[in-house]
JSON list of C-alpha atoms in Angstrom, two decimals:
[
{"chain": "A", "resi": 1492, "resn": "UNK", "atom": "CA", "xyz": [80.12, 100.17, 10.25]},
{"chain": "A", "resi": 1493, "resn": "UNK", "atom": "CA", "xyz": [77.58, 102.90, 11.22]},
{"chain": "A", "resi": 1494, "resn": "UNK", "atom": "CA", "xyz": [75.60, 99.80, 13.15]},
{"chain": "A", "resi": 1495, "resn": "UNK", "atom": "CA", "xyz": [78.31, 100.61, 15.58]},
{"chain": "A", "resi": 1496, "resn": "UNK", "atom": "CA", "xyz": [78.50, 104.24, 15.38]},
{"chain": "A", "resi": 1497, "resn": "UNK", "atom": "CA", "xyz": [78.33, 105.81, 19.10]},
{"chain": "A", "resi": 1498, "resn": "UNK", "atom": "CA", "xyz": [79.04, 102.61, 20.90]},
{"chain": "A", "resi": 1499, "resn": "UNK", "atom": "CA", "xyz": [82.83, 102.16, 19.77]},
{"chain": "A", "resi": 1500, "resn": "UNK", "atom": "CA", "xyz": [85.56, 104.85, 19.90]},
{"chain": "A", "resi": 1501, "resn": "UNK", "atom": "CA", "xyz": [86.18, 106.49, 16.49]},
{"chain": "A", "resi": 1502, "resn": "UNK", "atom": "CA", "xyz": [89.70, 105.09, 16.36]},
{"chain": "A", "resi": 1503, "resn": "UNK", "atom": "CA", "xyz": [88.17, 101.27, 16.61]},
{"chain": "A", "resi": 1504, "resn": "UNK", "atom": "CA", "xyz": [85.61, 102.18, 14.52]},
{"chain": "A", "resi": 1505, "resn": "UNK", "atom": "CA", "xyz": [88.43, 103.10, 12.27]},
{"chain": "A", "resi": 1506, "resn": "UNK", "atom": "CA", "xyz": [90.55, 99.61, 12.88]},
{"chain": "A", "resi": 1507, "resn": "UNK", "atom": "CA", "xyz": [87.53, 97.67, 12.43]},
{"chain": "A", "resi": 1508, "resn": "UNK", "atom": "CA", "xyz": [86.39, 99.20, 9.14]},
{"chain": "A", "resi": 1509, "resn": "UNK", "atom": "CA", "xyz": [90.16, 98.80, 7.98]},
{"chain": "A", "resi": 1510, "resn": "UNK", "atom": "CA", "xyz": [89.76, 94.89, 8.95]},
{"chain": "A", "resi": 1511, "resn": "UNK", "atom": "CA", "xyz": [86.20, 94.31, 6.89]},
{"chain": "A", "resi": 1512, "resn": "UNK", "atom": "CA", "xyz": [88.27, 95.93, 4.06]},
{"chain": "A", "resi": 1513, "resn": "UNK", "atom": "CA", "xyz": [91.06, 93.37, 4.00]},
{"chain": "A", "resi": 1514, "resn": "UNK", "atom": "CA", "xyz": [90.15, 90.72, 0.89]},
{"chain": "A", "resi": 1515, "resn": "UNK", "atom": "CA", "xyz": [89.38, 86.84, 1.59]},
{"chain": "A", "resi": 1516, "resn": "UNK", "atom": "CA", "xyz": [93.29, 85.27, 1.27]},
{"chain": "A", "resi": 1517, "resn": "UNK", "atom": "CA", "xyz": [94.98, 88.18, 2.39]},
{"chain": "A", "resi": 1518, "resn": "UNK", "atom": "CA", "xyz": [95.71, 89.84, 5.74]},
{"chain": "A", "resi": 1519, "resn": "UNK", "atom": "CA", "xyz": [97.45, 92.99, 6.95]},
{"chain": "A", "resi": 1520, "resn": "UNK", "atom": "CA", "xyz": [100.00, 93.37, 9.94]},
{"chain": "A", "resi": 1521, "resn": "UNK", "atom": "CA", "xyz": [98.84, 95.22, 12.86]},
{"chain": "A", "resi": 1522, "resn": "UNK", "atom": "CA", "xyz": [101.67, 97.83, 11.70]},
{"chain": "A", "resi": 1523, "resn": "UNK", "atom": "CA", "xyz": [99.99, 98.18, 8.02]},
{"chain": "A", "resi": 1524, "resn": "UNK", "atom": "CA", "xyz": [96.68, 98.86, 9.58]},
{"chain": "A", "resi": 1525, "resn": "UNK", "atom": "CA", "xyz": [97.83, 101.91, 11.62]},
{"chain": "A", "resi": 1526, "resn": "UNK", "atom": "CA", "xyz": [99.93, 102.83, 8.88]},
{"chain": "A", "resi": 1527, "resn": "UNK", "atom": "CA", "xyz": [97.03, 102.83, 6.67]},
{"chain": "A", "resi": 1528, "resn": "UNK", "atom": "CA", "xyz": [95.09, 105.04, 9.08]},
{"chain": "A", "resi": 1529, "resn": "UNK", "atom": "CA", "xyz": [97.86, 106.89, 9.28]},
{"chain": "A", "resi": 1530, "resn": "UNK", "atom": "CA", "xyz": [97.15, 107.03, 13.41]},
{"chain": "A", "resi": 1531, "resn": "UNK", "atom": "CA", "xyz": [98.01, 104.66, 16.22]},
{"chain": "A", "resi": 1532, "resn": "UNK", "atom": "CA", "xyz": [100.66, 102.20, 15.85]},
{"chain": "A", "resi": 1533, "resn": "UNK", "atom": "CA", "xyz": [100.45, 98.40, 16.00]},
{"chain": "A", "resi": 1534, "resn": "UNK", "atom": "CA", "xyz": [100.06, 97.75, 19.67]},
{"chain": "A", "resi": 1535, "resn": "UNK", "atom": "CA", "xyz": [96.60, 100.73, 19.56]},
{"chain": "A", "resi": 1536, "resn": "UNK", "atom": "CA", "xyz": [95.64, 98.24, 16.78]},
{"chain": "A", "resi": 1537, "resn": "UNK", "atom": "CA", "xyz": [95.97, 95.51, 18.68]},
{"chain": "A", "resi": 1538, "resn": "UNK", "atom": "CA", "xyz": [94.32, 96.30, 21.82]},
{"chain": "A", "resi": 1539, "resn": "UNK", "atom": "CA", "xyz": [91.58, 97.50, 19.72]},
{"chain": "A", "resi": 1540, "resn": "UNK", "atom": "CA", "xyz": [91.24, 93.83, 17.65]},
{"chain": "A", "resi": 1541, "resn": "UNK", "atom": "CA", "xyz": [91.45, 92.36, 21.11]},
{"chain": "A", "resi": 1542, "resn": "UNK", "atom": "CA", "xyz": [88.65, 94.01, 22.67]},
{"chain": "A", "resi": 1543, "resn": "UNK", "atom": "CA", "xyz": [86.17, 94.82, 19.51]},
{"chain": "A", "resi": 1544, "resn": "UNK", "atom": "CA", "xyz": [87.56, 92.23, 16.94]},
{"chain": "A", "resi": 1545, "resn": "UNK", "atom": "CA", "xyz": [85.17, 88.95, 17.06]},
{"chain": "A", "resi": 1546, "resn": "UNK", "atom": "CA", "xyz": [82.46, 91.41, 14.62]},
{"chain": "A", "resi": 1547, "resn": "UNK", "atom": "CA", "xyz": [84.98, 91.24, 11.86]},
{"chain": "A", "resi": 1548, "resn": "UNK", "atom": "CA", "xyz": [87.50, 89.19, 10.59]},
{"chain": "A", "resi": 1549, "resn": "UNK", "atom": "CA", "xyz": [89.57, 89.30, 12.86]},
{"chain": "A", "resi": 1550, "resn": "UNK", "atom": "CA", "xyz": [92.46, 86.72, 11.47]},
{"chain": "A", "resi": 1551, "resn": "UNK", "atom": "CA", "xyz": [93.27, 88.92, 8.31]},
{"chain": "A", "resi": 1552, "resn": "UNK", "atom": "CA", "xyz": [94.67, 90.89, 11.33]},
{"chain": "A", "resi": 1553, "resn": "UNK", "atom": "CA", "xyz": [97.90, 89.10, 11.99]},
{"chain": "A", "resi": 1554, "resn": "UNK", "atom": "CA", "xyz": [101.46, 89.60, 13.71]},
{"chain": "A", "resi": 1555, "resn": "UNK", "atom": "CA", "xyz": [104.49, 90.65, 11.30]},
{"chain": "A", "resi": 1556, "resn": "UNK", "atom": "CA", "xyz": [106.12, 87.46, 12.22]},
{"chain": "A", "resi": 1557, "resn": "UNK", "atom": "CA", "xyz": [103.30, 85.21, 10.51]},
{"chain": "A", "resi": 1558, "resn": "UNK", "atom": "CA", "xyz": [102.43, 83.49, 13.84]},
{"chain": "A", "resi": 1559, "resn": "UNK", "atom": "CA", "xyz": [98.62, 82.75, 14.16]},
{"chain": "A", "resi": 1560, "resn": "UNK", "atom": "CA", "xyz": [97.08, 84.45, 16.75]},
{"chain": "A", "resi": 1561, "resn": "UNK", "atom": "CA", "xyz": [97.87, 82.85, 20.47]},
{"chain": "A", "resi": 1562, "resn": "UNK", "atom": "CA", "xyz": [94.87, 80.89, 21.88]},
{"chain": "A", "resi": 1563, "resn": "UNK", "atom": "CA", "xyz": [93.36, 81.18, 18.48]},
{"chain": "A", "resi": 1564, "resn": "UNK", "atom": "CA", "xyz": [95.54, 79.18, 16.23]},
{"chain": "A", "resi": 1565, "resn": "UNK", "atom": "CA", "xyz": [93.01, 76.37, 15.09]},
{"chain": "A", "resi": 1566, "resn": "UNK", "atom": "CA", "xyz": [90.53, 78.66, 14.34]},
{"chain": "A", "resi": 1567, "resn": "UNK", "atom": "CA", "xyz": [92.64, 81.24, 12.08]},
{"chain": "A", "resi": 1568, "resn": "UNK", "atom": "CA", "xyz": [94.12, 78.63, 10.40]},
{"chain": "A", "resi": 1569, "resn": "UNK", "atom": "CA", "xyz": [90.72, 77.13, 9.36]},
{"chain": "A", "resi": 1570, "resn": "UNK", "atom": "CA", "xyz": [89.84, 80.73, 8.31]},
{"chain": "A", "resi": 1571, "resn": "UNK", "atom": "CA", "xyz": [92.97, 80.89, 5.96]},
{"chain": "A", "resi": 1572, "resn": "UNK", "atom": "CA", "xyz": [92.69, 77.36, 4.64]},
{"chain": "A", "resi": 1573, "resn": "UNK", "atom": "CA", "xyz": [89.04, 78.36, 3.47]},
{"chain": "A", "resi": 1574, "resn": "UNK", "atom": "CA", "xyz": [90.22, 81.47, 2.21]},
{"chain": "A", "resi": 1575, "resn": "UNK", "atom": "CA", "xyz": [93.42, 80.14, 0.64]},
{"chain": "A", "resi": 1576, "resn": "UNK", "atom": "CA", "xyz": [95.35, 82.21, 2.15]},
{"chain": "A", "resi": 1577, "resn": "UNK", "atom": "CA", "xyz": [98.95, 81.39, 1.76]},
{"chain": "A", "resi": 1578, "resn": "UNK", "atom": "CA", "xyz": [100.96, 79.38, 4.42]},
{"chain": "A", "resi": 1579, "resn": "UNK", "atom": "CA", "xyz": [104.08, 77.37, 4.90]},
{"chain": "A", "resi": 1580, "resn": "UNK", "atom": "CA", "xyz": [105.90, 75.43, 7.63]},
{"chain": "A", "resi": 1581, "resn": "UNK", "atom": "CA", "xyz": [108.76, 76.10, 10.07]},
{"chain": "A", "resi": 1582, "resn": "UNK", "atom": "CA", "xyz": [111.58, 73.60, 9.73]},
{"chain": "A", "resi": 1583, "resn": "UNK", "atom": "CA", "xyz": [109.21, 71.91, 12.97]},
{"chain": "A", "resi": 1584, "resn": "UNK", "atom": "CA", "xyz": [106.46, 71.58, 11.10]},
{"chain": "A", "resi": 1585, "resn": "UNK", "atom": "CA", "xyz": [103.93, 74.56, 12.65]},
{"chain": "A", "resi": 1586, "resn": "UNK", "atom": "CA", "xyz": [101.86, 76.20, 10.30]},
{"chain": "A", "resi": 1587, "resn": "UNK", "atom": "CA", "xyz": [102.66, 80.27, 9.25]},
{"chain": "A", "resi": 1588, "resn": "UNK", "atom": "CA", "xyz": [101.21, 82.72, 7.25]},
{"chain": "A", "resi": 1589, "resn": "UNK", "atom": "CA", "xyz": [103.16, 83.27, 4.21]},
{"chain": "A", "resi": 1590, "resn": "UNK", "atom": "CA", "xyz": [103.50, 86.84, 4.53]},
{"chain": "A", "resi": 1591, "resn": "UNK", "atom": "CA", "xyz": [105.28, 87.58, 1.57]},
{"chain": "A", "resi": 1592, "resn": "UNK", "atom": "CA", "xyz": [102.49, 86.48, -0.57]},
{"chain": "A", "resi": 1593, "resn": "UNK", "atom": "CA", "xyz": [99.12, 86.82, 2.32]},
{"chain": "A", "resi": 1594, "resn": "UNK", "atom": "CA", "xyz": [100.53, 90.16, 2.82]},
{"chain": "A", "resi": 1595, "resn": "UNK", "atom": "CA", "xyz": [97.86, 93.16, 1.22]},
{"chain": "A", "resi": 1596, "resn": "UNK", "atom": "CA", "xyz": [99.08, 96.69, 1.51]},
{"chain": "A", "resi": 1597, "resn": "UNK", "atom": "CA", "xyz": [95.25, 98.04, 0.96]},
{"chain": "A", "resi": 1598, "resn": "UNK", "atom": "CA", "xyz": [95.37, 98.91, -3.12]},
{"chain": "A", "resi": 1599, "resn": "UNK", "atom": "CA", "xyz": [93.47, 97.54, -5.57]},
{"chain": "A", "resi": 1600, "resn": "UNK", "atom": "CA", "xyz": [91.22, 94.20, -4.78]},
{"chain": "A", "resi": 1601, "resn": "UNK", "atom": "CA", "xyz": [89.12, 94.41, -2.12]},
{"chain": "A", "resi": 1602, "resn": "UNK", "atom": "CA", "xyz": [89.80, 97.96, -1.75]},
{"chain": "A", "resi": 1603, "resn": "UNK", "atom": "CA", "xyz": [86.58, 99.54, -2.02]},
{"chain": "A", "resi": 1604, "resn": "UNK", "atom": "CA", "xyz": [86.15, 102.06, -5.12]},
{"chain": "A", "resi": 1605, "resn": "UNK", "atom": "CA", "xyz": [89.32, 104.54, -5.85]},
{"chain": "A", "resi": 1606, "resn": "UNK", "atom": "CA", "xyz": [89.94, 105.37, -2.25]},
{"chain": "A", "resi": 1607, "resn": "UNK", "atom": "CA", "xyz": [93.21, 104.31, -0.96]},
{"chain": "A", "resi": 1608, "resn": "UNK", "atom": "CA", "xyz": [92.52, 104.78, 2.85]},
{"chain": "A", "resi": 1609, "resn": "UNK", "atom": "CA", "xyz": [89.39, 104.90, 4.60]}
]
């Protein structure tokens, strides 16, 4: 992400680079990602997806409950159907991630090399 380098805080510099790292099908909680980083916690992660997100892929970046981002539903759900990202229903019908099985915990595919973390 140096294209960014000196216009972005390190930390979202960080979150972001965590989020292009996250393979097509899968996603990461907001929780994981800080985890990863081993800084911040979800809601750091958040605020940083909400104001710098829209350069990455933003909707591998989800809620622990599975719910598609507010106000950006239709879109992230035609990002996971392209993906094939698992899903399944609520007992009303309402698409949500399946995060059992969309869930990466940043090892192996995708992963970039032998590093773990960034």
């Amino acid at each position: 992400m140096g294209r960014m380098s000196g216009e972005l805080p390190a930390y979202a510099e960080r979150v972001l680079e965590a989020a292009e790292r996250i393979p097509p099908g899968r996603v990461m909680t907001y929780g994981d990602v800080a985890e990863w980083l081993g800084e911040g916690g979800p809601r750091q992660v958040g605020r940083v997806m909400a104001l710098y997100g829209g350069a990455v892929p933003w909707w591998r970046v989800v809620r622990a409950d599975g719910v598609p981002l507010p106000g950006h539903e239709r879109r992230a759900l035609e990002h996971y159907r392209a993906e094939g990202t698992p899903l399944r229903e609520t007992p009303s019908g309402e698409p949500r991630l399946a995060m059992r099985r969309a869930r990466w915990d940043g090892h192996g595919e995708g992963a970039g090399g032998d590093e773990g973390h960034i």
